[in-house]
């Protein structure tokens, strides 16, 4: 299919300001998803678009969004209290990227009347509210949790009132939104939005959950499915490789690859299974790759992630260690290689990870390390995701590393700083636990892994205590050649070392290792809790009676009750309950209450 030019878009045509910005960004031809989705959206259709990662989905919804808002502003200018479009994406990183691209358009003279506001977690929600109230926002770029919070807050903002004129709603990376558990949140948000709107839903894959969301949020949508080839789920200019290595040699294989002459100038992303793995290797790798900038980010870093990604964009030879938090939506066209420490938890994540390279028509490469017991994963991926993996040719590094040299250095780093030892243990344990949660557990089985070799690959000083070691093999562990007393390892950080020394002193004095103090819950007897409950009911009942009497008289009067009054009322309540349950007769009840027969 020949690709259309932006200027040749027919019925309806694009306005000059939008075209000017698109051309200034270097785009001459539309991608297939843009050519299919933009005319439909501009024709007032709801659209559900499925396209592979890196296919230009962002412009596919930003261009019609700006056209819709511009046309409406010619008829009736947008007021500061009106919101014309909302873009919802699953993560802060994707929201930031969309906001940056959108801002390029809004700098155009004829689009400056449109204002955007980025609404994501991590900052003060009060500041967001104040900014929307004072400055207004025609377009909201947001994550679902923060947007739902703003809708549910009752106050001076009244976001539900501001979206009554909403023209366009975008759900970006819809499958990821649902994977992260935002289904209820999205449905709550849809309840606040007007039905007379256009909706665009964009995703890399169509799942059952996405189909359900289409039914709930879109009105008679046009389904657009764009794939570069019917047999390929990844970008066409991406080459996928695999390398089979023993668990003990995986770090050495990674270092050899990164030191190879053809890779030294490349910008690289390395995916690890857990946040703890990223923390450990980010502390270790700079000691082995002193000429490269090593950056790291993961889901627990929250506010630091934006700064790390910005630095990664600017540095030409940077290496970014990360988790699946960056497997979707990150748009850095200059990434040359994507490396995976081991197979992701599900096959779809493989496609999303490698989609970080070979973007916008550039060439890209991806490499995954597999254990000898995981060789069937190559064929599995071909069948399940239509992705071809080829064996990696031997890359020649400047100096081949051997296991003994690397282990000696890893052991020395941990002995010199106990925090590195702690991170290594946490990384290994979290990796093993994550391995048990693979969806394709018929191929990736923990019982086939040699935990001893895996712990050796992490350079641990000793095998950690974990339940898995009771039933699985761990005989091939290689530790240091000398005895190491783990209890005598010290922290380089003075504060952490001081806290450790205080714990040691407490242990020597008491014989117990100090832990965090837990607040003891006061346990009341059944009779005590029952009495308190009845007293609370009595107070409520007496308060209602007093308010009713005061309202009848037309004035309010504060009444004070003694403890004797409250106890009497509680006793009356108990009598009522006994009468209701037929535990006392009417005669006994009247006698106890002091009611005389007429």
XYZ file of C-alpha atoms in Angstrom:
598
model
C 0.000 0.000 0.000
C 1.474 3.371 -1.012
C 1.694 5.859 1.824
C -0.234 9.128 1.540
C 1.205 12.589 1.933
C -0.125 14.742 4.746
C -1.139 17.436 2.277
C -3.161 14.968 0.190
C -5.539 14.017 2.993
C -8.980 14.104 1.480
C -12.363 14.801 2.962
C -12.044 16.477 5.305
C -8.775 18.359 4.780
C -6.438 19.493 7.528
C -5.999 23.139 8.432
C -2.748 24.898 7.592
C -1.442 25.350 11.198
C -1.578 21.624 11.923
C 0.059 20.751 8.590
C 2.802 23.323 9.181
C 3.739 21.762 12.507
C 3.646 18.205 11.096
C 5.963 19.221 8.248
C 8.285 21.098 10.630
C 8.636 17.870 12.638
C 10.019 16.154 9.529
C 6.994 14.031 8.620
C 6.136 13.997 4.916
C 4.243 10.713 4.611
C 1.524 9.358 6.866
C 1.897 5.954 8.442
C -0.877 3.416 7.721
C -2.579 3.925 11.094
C -2.554 7.706 10.596
C -3.956 7.449 7.076
C -6.740 5.147 8.297
C -7.701 6.784 11.605
C -7.448 10.556 10.970
C -10.142 10.850 8.237
C -12.530 8.688 10.258
C -12.103 10.754 13.421
C -12.515 14.011 11.516
C -15.725 12.599 10.019
C -17.155 12.381 13.557
C -16.657 8.625 13.889
C -15.561 6.735 17.008
C -12.440 4.726 16.181
C -10.754 1.696 17.772
C -7.283 1.367 16.260
C -4.904 -1.558 16.660
C -1.364 -1.029 15.389
C 2.083 -2.323 16.268
C 4.254 -0.300 18.604
C 6.173 2.541 16.952
C 3.644 2.958 14.137
C 2.789 6.622 14.820
C -0.351 6.306 16.952
C 0.370 9.547 18.843
C -0.003 11.768 15.762
C -2.975 9.643 14.689
C -5.004 11.065 17.565
C -3.280 14.438 18.214
C -3.864 15.750 14.677
C -7.668 15.148 14.598
C -7.897 16.329 18.224
C -6.402 19.716 17.340
C -8.556 19.950 14.208
C -11.752 19.343 16.210
C -10.853 21.908 18.855
C -9.780 24.508 16.271
C -13.034 24.157 14.290
C -15.116 24.521 17.433
C -13.140 27.609 18.526
C -14.014 29.364 15.248
C -17.713 28.941 16.033
C -17.451 29.620 19.758
C -14.102 30.343 21.479
C -13.086 28.029 24.296
C -13.499 29.571 27.741
C -11.045 28.902 30.622
C -13.717 26.781 32.306
C -14.233 24.443 29.329
C -12.272 21.243 28.670
C -12.435 20.142 25.038
C -10.281 16.995 25.012
C -8.909 14.407 27.436
C -6.031 12.020 26.681
C -5.677 9.115 29.119
C -2.532 6.965 29.096
C -1.382 4.233 31.519
C 1.923 5.669 32.800
C 3.497 9.013 33.610
C 6.227 8.478 31.022
C 3.729 8.063 28.173
C 1.727 11.070 29.398
C 4.879 13.209 29.490
C 5.772 12.174 25.932
C 2.302 12.980 24.614
C 2.398 16.335 26.394
C 5.778 17.188 24.842
C 4.587 16.372 21.305
C 1.347 18.284 21.881
C 3.275 21.332 23.095
C 5.134 21.471 19.760
C 1.771 22.007 18.050
C 0.534 24.525 20.623
C 3.522 26.809 20.046
C 2.128 27.611 16.568
C 0.671 31.114 16.463
C -2.795 29.965 15.354
C -2.997 27.225 18.004
C -1.796 29.226 21.011
C -5.374 29.791 22.166
C -5.509 26.083 23.107
C -3.987 25.286 26.500
C -2.942 21.914 27.849
C -2.411 20.646 31.393
C -0.475 17.513 32.353
C -2.227 15.680 35.221
C -0.231 12.742 36.589
C 0.555 11.245 39.986
C 3.630 12.095 42.006
C 2.862 15.799 42.426
C 0.460 17.777 44.558
C -3.158 17.363 43.504
C -3.946 20.697 45.171
C -1.472 22.361 42.786
C -3.201 20.678 39.819
C -6.587 21.937 41.013
C -5.262 25.470 41.537
C -3.633 25.514 38.095
C -6.814 24.378 36.307
C -8.881 26.943 38.216
C -6.515 29.868 37.629
C -5.232 29.181 34.110
C -7.822 26.842 32.619
C -7.046 23.913 30.300
C -8.584 23.075 26.938
C -6.766 19.711 26.828
C -5.984 17.376 29.742
C -3.186 14.815 29.333
C -3.450 12.485 32.293
C -3.135 9.126 33.974
C -6.422 7.476 35.020
C -5.904 7.447 38.791
C -5.259 11.179 39.104
C -8.115 12.049 36.728
C -10.595 9.921 38.676
C -9.454 11.617 41.885
C -10.133 15.056 40.381
C -13.608 14.010 39.229
C -14.536 12.632 42.656
C -13.360 15.695 44.568
C -16.259 17.968 45.397
C -15.259 21.599 45.723
C -14.666 24.722 43.727
C -13.099 22.874 40.758
C -16.202 20.889 39.653
C -14.372 19.002 36.885
C -17.586 17.237 35.835
C -19.057 20.635 34.929
C -15.985 21.639 32.931
C -16.179 18.583 30.615
C -19.765 19.163 29.473
C -18.410 20.549 26.179
C -15.938 17.681 25.689
C -15.262 17.049 21.997
C -12.744 14.194 22.060
C -11.626 11.458 24.472
C -8.484 9.420 23.747
C -7.621 6.139 25.484
C -3.991 5.514 24.576
C -2.376 2.089 25.094
C -5.819 0.787 26.070
C -4.645 -2.804 26.512
C -1.969 -1.624 28.945
C -4.536 0.449 30.848
C -6.521 -2.721 31.466
C -3.429 -4.847 32.216
C -2.557 -2.435 35.032
C -6.008 -2.862 36.597
C -7.604 0.454 35.568
C -10.843 -1.069 34.247
C -12.997 0.155 37.153
C -11.275 3.547 37.123
C -11.895 4.010 33.385
C -15.551 3.032 33.779
C -15.915 5.558 36.624
C -14.366 8.286 34.457
C -16.685 7.457 31.534
C -19.618 8.010 33.881
C -18.640 11.683 34.272
C -18.218 12.379 30.550
C -20.957 13.481 28.109
C -22.205 10.879 25.646
C -22.137 13.303 22.711
C -18.384 13.128 22.155
C -15.893 11.430 19.846
C -13.739 8.669 21.291
C -10.511 7.204 19.982
C -9.133 3.999 21.453
C -5.566 3.078 20.474
C -3.767 -0.129 21.434
C -1.039 -2.473 20.258
C -3.146 -5.600 20.830
C -6.861 -6.369 20.913
C -7.793 -8.375 24.009
C -11.157 -9.462 25.419
C -10.932 -6.663 28.006
C -10.286 -4.079 25.277
C -13.323 -5.359 23.379
C -15.437 -4.907 26.522
C -14.111 -1.367 26.908
C -14.986 -0.610 23.270
C -18.587 -1.661 23.936
C -18.752 0.493 27.071
C -17.021 3.671 25.865
C -17.493 3.905 22.084
C -20.657 4.401 20.007
C -20.779 2.297 16.824
C -17.001 2.439 16.424
C -15.056 1.831 13.247
C -12.414 -0.832 13.878
C -9.003 -0.154 12.327
C -6.361 -2.871 12.407
C -3.024 -1.981 10.838
C -0.105 -4.388 10.670
C 3.007 -4.018 8.576
C 2.911 -7.662 7.550
C 0.354 -10.335 8.279
C 2.980 -12.607 9.791
C 4.936 -10.076 11.859
C 3.980 -8.461 15.180
C 7.170 -6.396 15.534
C 8.543 -3.471 13.439
C 9.715 -4.615 10.007
C 13.226 -3.149 10.403
C 13.846 -4.926 13.702
C 16.218 -7.896 13.894
C 15.736 -10.269 16.848
C 18.546 -12.416 18.233
C 18.971 -14.883 21.077
C 21.977 -16.297 22.895
C 21.961 -19.458 25.013
C 24.213 -19.224 28.085
C 24.488 -20.928 31.467
C 23.006 -18.970 34.376
C 26.450 -18.599 35.952
C 27.819 -17.008 32.761
C 24.934 -14.663 31.936
C 26.529 -11.524 33.404
C 29.824 -12.315 31.668
C 27.986 -12.784 28.353
C 26.272 -9.422 28.856
C 29.589 -7.673 29.599
C 31.285 -9.297 26.591
C 28.453 -8.113 24.371
C 28.492 -4.547 25.729
C 32.276 -4.391 25.320
C 32.196 -5.553 21.693
C 33.462 -3.031 19.161
C 30.188 -2.789 17.225
C 28.172 -2.011 20.398
C 30.392 0.523 22.146
C 28.736 3.533 20.508
C 25.170 2.201 20.760
C 22.314 3.455 22.941
C 20.930 0.438 24.794
C 17.996 -0.582 27.001
C 18.338 -3.651 29.233
C 15.181 -5.173 30.731
C 15.337 -7.012 34.070
C 12.509 -8.975 35.721
C 12.217 -7.007 39.010
C 12.961 -3.640 40.603
C 15.469 -5.313 42.959
C 17.411 -6.673 39.978
C 17.652 -3.198 38.474
C 18.854 -1.771 41.806
C 21.595 -4.397 42.167
C 22.976 -4.363 38.642
C 22.816 -0.556 38.500
C 25.157 -0.522 41.499
C 27.485 -3.175 40.068
C 27.769 -2.524 36.321
C 29.506 0.895 36.519
C 32.507 -0.886 38.094
C 32.818 -3.067 34.969
C 31.862 -0.495 32.309
C 33.644 2.644 33.441
C 33.544 4.277 29.992
C 29.741 4.069 29.688
C 26.950 6.001 31.398
C 24.730 3.535 33.297
C 21.233 4.792 34.156
C 18.445 2.927 35.904
C 14.727 3.286 36.503
C 11.852 1.117 37.732
C 8.304 1.389 39.031
C 9.254 2.180 42.624
C 11.335 5.238 41.720
C 8.219 7.368 41.063
C 9.315 11.019 40.745
C 12.894 10.286 39.600
C 11.840 8.422 36.458
C 11.229 11.544 34.356
C 14.727 12.951 34.989
C 16.369 9.592 34.231
C 14.527 9.250 30.914
C 15.364 12.840 29.915
C 19.039 12.173 30.549
C 18.847 8.913 28.593
C 17.397 10.814 25.620
C 20.270 13.300 25.599
C 23.202 10.889 26.054
C 24.377 9.123 22.895
C 26.068 6.077 24.441
C 23.925 5.583 27.528
C 22.750 2.228 28.873
C 19.383 2.219 30.636
C 18.509 -0.599 33.047
C 14.765 -0.901 33.605
C 11.737 -3.096 34.258
C 8.531 -3.477 32.239
C 7.428 -0.031 33.447
C 9.131 1.223 30.239
C 8.024 -1.642 28.001
C 5.195 0.486 26.584
C 5.016 3.961 25.116
C 8.629 5.096 25.548
C 9.518 6.874 22.309
C 13.281 7.352 21.945
C 14.003 6.780 18.224
C 17.770 6.633 18.785
C 17.715 3.361 20.775
C 19.891 0.867 18.898
C 19.602 -2.290 21.004
C 17.080 -3.777 23.429
C 18.513 -6.542 25.623
C 16.456 -8.851 27.847
C 18.102 -10.525 30.838
C 15.584 -13.362 30.613
C 12.149 -14.024 29.035
C 9.361 -11.677 30.225
C 6.397 -12.922 32.263
C 4.188 -13.170 29.152
C 4.856 -13.438 25.429
C 3.082 -10.158 24.587
C 5.555 -8.277 26.798
C 8.375 -9.526 24.560
C 6.836 -7.680 21.605
C 6.353 -4.499 23.617
C 9.908 -4.576 24.974
C 11.617 -4.985 21.602
C 9.294 -2.330 20.180
C 11.372 0.319 21.988
C 13.834 0.122 19.087
C 13.350 0.256 15.288
C 10.915 3.146 15.713
C 9.854 5.679 13.061
C 11.396 3.656 10.251
C 14.829 3.305 11.900
C 16.733 0.046 12.101
C 16.895 -1.708 15.458
C 18.201 -4.831 17.128
C 17.086 -6.949 20.071
C 18.810 -9.691 22.063
C 17.466 -12.083 24.675
C 19.547 -14.366 26.888
C 18.183 -17.889 27.353
C 19.292 -20.772 29.568
C 19.949 -24.177 27.976
C 16.664 -25.372 29.526
C 14.802 -22.499 27.817
C 15.728 -23.228 24.195
C 12.107 -24.188 23.386
C 11.174 -20.530 23.963
C 12.479 -19.691 20.476
C 9.899 -21.906 18.789
C 7.203 -20.886 21.282
C 7.661 -17.220 20.407
C 7.477 -17.989 16.684
C 4.146 -19.772 17.127
C 2.634 -17.506 19.781
C 3.757 -14.053 18.624
C 4.978 -14.712 15.045
C 8.439 -13.438 16.016
C 11.528 -14.999 14.456
C 14.610 -15.255 16.679
C 18.035 -15.869 15.162
C 21.139 -17.039 17.032
C 23.578 -14.212 17.753
C 26.891 -14.363 15.955
C 29.930 -14.320 18.227
C 30.666 -10.684 18.933
C 34.354 -9.996 19.624
C 34.943 -7.819 22.673
C 38.148 -6.008 23.452
C 39.105 -8.548 26.091
C 37.304 -11.803 26.881
C 36.288 -11.970 30.541
C 36.536 -15.171 32.572
C 34.229 -16.306 35.366
C 36.893 -16.282 38.080
C 37.919 -12.659 37.447
C 34.326 -11.386 37.370
C 33.358 -13.290 40.545
C 36.377 -11.975 42.419
C 35.362 -8.419 41.582
C 31.701 -9.000 42.521
C 32.713 -10.611 45.827
C 35.071 -7.734 46.607
C 32.349 -5.146 45.942
C 29.987 -6.901 48.365
C 32.636 -7.323 51.063
C 33.515 -3.627 50.865
C 29.877 -2.504 51.101
C 27.167 -4.568 52.767
C 24.457 -2.627 50.906
C 25.623 -4.235 47.631
C 25.469 -7.658 49.286
C 21.922 -6.922 50.542
C 20.823 -5.751 47.092
C 22.336 -8.837 45.472
C 20.433 -11.192 47.770
C 17.164 -9.306 47.235
C 17.718 -9.285 43.465
C 18.354 -13.033 43.289
C 15.407 -13.957 45.523
C 13.013 -11.621 43.665
C 14.216 -13.002 40.310
C 13.507 -16.589 41.370
C 10.083 -15.638 42.718
C 9.249 -13.779 39.478
C 10.355 -16.806 37.447
C 7.633 -18.915 39.073
C 4.965 -16.527 37.708
C 5.703 -16.992 33.998
C 2.577 -17.598 31.948
C 4.382 -20.118 29.727
C 5.423 -22.277 32.703
C 5.384 -25.400 30.549
C 8.670 -24.175 29.056
C 10.056 -21.869 31.737
C 10.066 -24.194 34.737
C 11.884 -23.361 37.941
C 12.670 -27.015 38.569
C 14.797 -27.023 35.391
C 16.944 -24.142 36.665
C 20.132 -24.763 38.623
C 19.766 -22.266 41.498
C 23.420 -22.706 42.391
C 24.532 -21.502 38.954
C 21.948 -18.696 39.051
C 23.276 -17.457 42.413
C 26.819 -17.689 41.023
C 25.750 -15.482 38.120
C 24.691 -12.841 40.647
C 28.087 -13.114 42.343
C 26.599 -13.814 45.788
C 28.864 -14.486 48.774
C 26.582 -17.294 49.953
C 23.341 -19.000 49.035
C 20.407 -17.133 50.612
C 17.842 -18.879 52.757
C 14.717 -19.557 50.725
C 12.080 -22.325 50.637
C 12.892 -23.215 47.021
C 16.324 -24.544 48.045
C 14.724 -27.381 50.004
C 13.432 -29.120 46.880
C 15.528 -27.747 43.978
C 19.144 -28.339 43.055
C 21.740 -25.765 44.048
C 24.957 -27.831 44.112
C 26.908 -25.812 41.543
C 27.190 -22.603 43.554
C 30.612 -20.942 43.418
C 31.328 -18.611 46.312
C 34.537 -16.836 47.396
C 37.704 -18.912 47.948
C 37.900 -17.736 51.569
C 35.523 -17.704 54.515
C 33.357 -14.612 54.870
C 31.531 -13.674 58.060
C 28.414 -11.945 56.755
C 27.675 -10.481 60.191
C 30.909 -8.492 60.082
C 30.259 -6.834 56.719
C 29.867 -3.079 57.104
C 28.065 -0.367 55.143
C 29.924 2.416 53.368
C 27.051 4.745 54.234
C 27.860 6.170 57.734
C 24.219 6.451 58.821
C 23.394 2.871 57.830
C 26.546 1.578 59.506
C 25.741 3.480 62.711
C 22.240 1.967 62.753
C 23.738 -1.504 62.219
C 26.176 -1.030 65.122
C 23.323 0.057 67.406
C 21.388 -3.097 66.511
C 24.440 -5.212 67.282
C 24.781 -3.581 70.714
C 21.087 -4.174 71.417
C 21.473 -7.822 70.382
C 24.489 -8.290 72.671
C 22.572 -6.788 75.597
C 19.186 -8.439 75.107
C 19.894 -11.507 72.981
C 17.213 -10.398 70.478
C 17.739 -8.652 67.153
C 15.758 -5.362 67.214
C 12.929 -5.015 64.752
C 10.428 -2.303 63.988
C 8.054 -1.691 66.867
C 4.523 -2.777 66.230
C 1.683 -0.990 67.938
C -0.193 -3.416 70.142
C -3.903 -3.474 69.635
C -5.891 -3.092 72.828
C -8.080 -6.168 73.135
C -11.387 -5.596 74.888
C -13.644 -8.226 76.315
C -16.907 -8.980 74.552
C -18.867 -7.365 77.375
C -16.783 -4.166 77.247
C -17.152 -3.718 73.504
C -20.879 -4.466 73.722
C -21.408 -1.861 76.450
C -19.510 0.788 74.472
C -21.572 0.020 71.402
C -24.838 0.363 73.305
C -23.708 3.642 74.847
C -22.937 5.015 71.383
C -26.422 4.016 70.220
C -27.940 5.599 73.294
C -26.137 8.879 72.631
C -27.345 8.928 69.048
C -30.938 8.183 70.056
C -30.984 10.837 72.777
C -29.414 13.378 70.403
C -32.118 12.764 67.793
C -34.865 13.136 70.416
C -33.322 16.385 71.672
C -32.973 17.836 68.158
C -36.573 16.928 67.376
C -37.796 18.616 70.559
C -35.731 21.752 69.912
C -36.915 21.963 66.304
C -40.476 21.722 67.540
C -39.914 24.640 69.910
C -38.117 26.549 67.170
C -34.846 26.937 69.017
C -31.640 24.991 69.703
C -30.543 24.265 73.214
C -27.457 22.394 74.296
C -28.161 19.697 76.840
C -25.626 17.966 79.067
C -26.169 14.369 80.140
C -24.713 12.660 83.143
C -23.207 9.199 83.114
C -26.205 8.007 85.104
C -28.566 9.211 82.324
C -26.588 7.331 79.691
C -26.495 4.126 81.737
C -30.252 4.335 82.262
C -30.823 4.773 78.543
C -28.536 1.813 77.764
C -30.527 -0.294 80.234
C -33.764 0.715 78.503
C -32.298 -0.369 75.156
C -31.416 -3.779 76.570
C -34.968 -4.220 77.799
C -36.353 -3.339 74.353
C -34.092 -5.981 72.783
C -35.179 -8.641 75.306
C -38.824 -7.866 74.602
C -38.259 -8.079 70.878
C -36.588 -11.503 71.192
C -39.380 -12.751 73.525
C -36.941 -13.201 76.401
C -39.231 -11.286 78.779
C -43.000 -10.903 78.893
C -44.928 -7.682 78.291
C -45.803 -7.573 81.967
C -42.186 -7.830 83.092
C -41.150 -5.226 80.515
C -43.750 -2.728 81.746
C -42.749 -3.397 85.329
C -39.047 -2.817 84.600
C -39.773 0.322 82.586
C -42.139 1.683 85.275
C -45.154 1.724 82.946
C -48.464 1.350 84.811
C -51.579 -0.248 83.276
C -54.360 2.210 82.519
